[in-house]
């Protein structure tokens, strides 16, 4: 984290000085905004946190409830989501508060008495090396509050307008603002309708999304036919694995998934309620006491004595997804640009078994946010926004297929050795499948296909550990200026910038030549795509990783792209140059050979391309397909 770059100021460095736009903003609703976010769920709060960093973008977020969410809902936080939180500077606080899922234990019927359960094995929850962060558990309400607090501390001072529900949208002619009609749901003026014009509207308003309805999209897929009860409980118990994640299969009494919660005491129990007719309303009347009774039957000979229930619900979510995540009709794709988007549960719903709902929703918004920033700041043309639906709809489709398999798999009964013809799964099969799906449940299975934003794998062999189309797999390095060992990926900030990680060649000649070119050449992308007066790293943030130790490098002898000056005081940025950590060589860990490599990383932390250090024309051409040329003069 860097601060004092604009001059010393006392107080909390996380709280940015308010921008002139924020100070001049009236308390009343504006007539027109750039982005209207509908809903403060996982997707809406991530998008708000991103856009809040840009006070020049007029953003408003509305929520039909009259206050922030407090309890319940999702709680599984994938490794990939924690990586994203790191880009907002929130990962340390998150993992400190969270429960860490280290191990999954499995229980099934005893061979000698099938009425009793016994522990049958365990697996590591997240295979070693997948991420520097753990899989953790934190209440969705807390996740959202982290992001809302972050937005409120940014220069734009973005906060939520509670008690406003979207009623309808009017798109008008192509290029015109979208008119949003909203109804007040709280306060003295409850029921009053107000309107607002927005260049872009993003519906993050859940499975019953009014935004989705307004643009004529429908959730399509399988109806729910299996019910689960869920409850967060504070209890005493003689069950020995109360503070580990457990998958429990009984003989004929159902299944139970137990996931400890943050705080050291609370546990979430997913209770199998069996097959139900689609739309069965009676099952939703199941009480927490009834769920407890079923759980105790499954746990025999153990039991839980529930002292308090923080939250409980019954759900029968089917697997559904919309055909597109924006307002462009199928016969107009490529002919006009989208103006309305949907994210999260508004465009895909599924079970909670894989713990992916909140995580995928947040990644939807992280994908869309930087693209809106690029368009609204003039760095890209509006056709960039069509890539949101193109990329995220396929991710959602893959998720639906995975969830369809996974929810059916863990709902199967355990095999009865006396009646194998009845089917089911063995404890060993359950363990093996959990281990096999580790990468998916960690949130790391997404791979974007080759496109304008994602290059072909022509030079993948230069950096085999940074797979094109997947998230940037961080590794340790030493920051040269202050000798600090840290993860290279933690240099990535949610500021809309692209990152160029230049891994040096064996002699360092090509790395130096690339840095010279990026500093001096008017045709280099560092100059083509930044506006007059902007810092050289305003759009493309370049980092150099040298071979050898940090003691071998004189940072002041490097080209200015690696020691850039910025801000009103023209201060140098000393955090662009890295060296090998002797305890964990990043070149060996990520398969980078003697020729070195240039790894291009998108603003949402996904690897966009891998190129040779000598690939001047390819590098420029790649960004010419995405960004608008500004023709800023070279620094020298």
Steps between C-alpha positions, in 0.01 A plus 500: 500500500634843406396830655640851560568520125295821485655635819484403865161480667421359845245236581394167349675457161217276382267800502561703185437875496160569346504613139349834393222299333419327830500828692266659246259207481152581640326269745204456267496253213661639184311516174775327307793268578757301306438168676197392702563184703182323610550284809763469773562127476843351428514627142365846577742567784806389298396726216445789741844448653659514154317805370542692826869548418400720205327816622467623142259213434160588642388180672191430709402175673144430618361228726134412560569407864515786747832391653804281425473122512578372851476119512483184296544418134831388349817455701757301300782723373715334232875558478442695180266740678759566771750575222254756364454650848878545513472735201270719713732481801245297693648149510689535829188607692294231331727205578554626856127486570420188300488131577767321293383181331812285525358150481182316401410193705262225395261295708289204400315200645701261714560160343395331824195715575364703209282702737818667630741726310880477513776711350609346169778737393603853415658709225682831485240761410714698256799324342830664588631755252168600343498841667684696765163550668277247678139402438315682777154543648352844572137609503387659174383804693854561624645453151263761366568739786876483438438613144245768589734642765779504241279689254405757763868569574593572138524846349147474359352419845258255336222383732174310455157650445288260707126461471488527121373218278536500124158476335576523129751612237446689176788467256394744231710544187847351472746737666240672719519467879293224659211633708456314826175522693538428871258475791577600859453208739571675830460834671235768489472485122450123471337413170620814321652440155810684381700479178868521414684491169815288476750429225526147636288292739627186673246265656643328806154450646483125549311206355175700475679783323285785376787609276503159333125516450522850356741392224302186420750240620387177668673246721481168316591156633406219731232533764600431857416151624715457809459704817760593757460679829776730620556645844777685681510364855676553829496161672670261735579151373690177550576482128882511483536683165278797582769747389588342166303481179311168485308302242280252684308218331256296704327174423157607382470817709649747256820696471645789694762756398655685796718809452641690801450874495720789604529578870594157632152383606235520228450224243289493184304179442359407159235237570380268223119512482474267204311508171205740476261596220608817321341804661398314816419781743452275804870410519581868554307491826760264653611649831848522650391248764396255230835549328672433830304178546603376154861598565505309828354192333778511238770557765411200720664397734608863534270797550490877507326708764409823319507797734440771239410520130644808331330433167316220323333441167384231258583518134444303181705697252518347154772556244402787272683751281403771250615491139672840525603731782409826328212665315616440141258271309652201324439650155680824597815357657790685344269767358446705815666534837341384827367753750344271762675208668405232752737327740495234771173328586322729255646290218596164654365298794610166641536308824724605788688170510808608306518834683525687170199733495643800681844444351392479136270799549791709627715392208221605261520852638881504507495412129246771415634775725834565332332497159251767607790706636694465174201613293386783728854643527545488123771235505289255299204513264156377615528177300732375778187456715369220278785282627340487845214276390724307263743411778279460804206316343728210407641500854146480640411217261802304618398569860148373437634175355737456793229577754254264333751218540628602842167556675371166368819322601508610863124440538545130420458251784791293617527155349340225707733198476201269552308666215750640245229489234342806665792712386670786678862596561764363730693710748812448291324632188382803694855577620647455153245729340553774758874486437454501122280810506737704716604738222139575408379563853803724559362722222798439275349304212398800289688524170409772253514391139717675236343834403585866469578497873676165516785402272581168338742266675771546234766592757357318803820295531684817613302503827321169546383589852308808385233338286336735254131549581535399867550721802856621565649234728705707742837392638749646744768753407716760675413864444838651419466848650420389855599128494147401592399141417143492374277358232547660161126480435438732793632784286168475318254768612133533400568828317409408142863473389655221297814340645804408293734265689833486315700199616864549415710297262815324621731793415246774567566655158149458357330611820704820493427554131126454557502746791692754288247466218198533733660813645630673187305393192197711395359183341513297819161417656599681820478822296240419236221436747548759776359846486702825496636575843433152635774300671683245289345219707145639500371229265772232482673429830837341418696286746845355439609174662875449483699184549737486794465671835370842590853604602608476135264775380540878502144618448611856415696364202189354338282660231232734630216257427631302799545807721221726375410840640139597559264713703510875567840466672654289224608233750669180386323167535754259650277191484538389137817287516526148642763232547505130573412380849772241572248295698260473204637584155211652303666418168515130587161498672321644195699331224684802360808409297822683414330714233274663758139594428254788495178407682205732432234502771154647466355740759297208642819298569469258205797425274425659163815402312854368524752648257877504447682800643582595141138504375458873440250482213296220657475689829386820333255319272344319796415824676391669178222243489374614841601856587452835329821673392564831677843580350657636816862613443785289634660605827835566333 
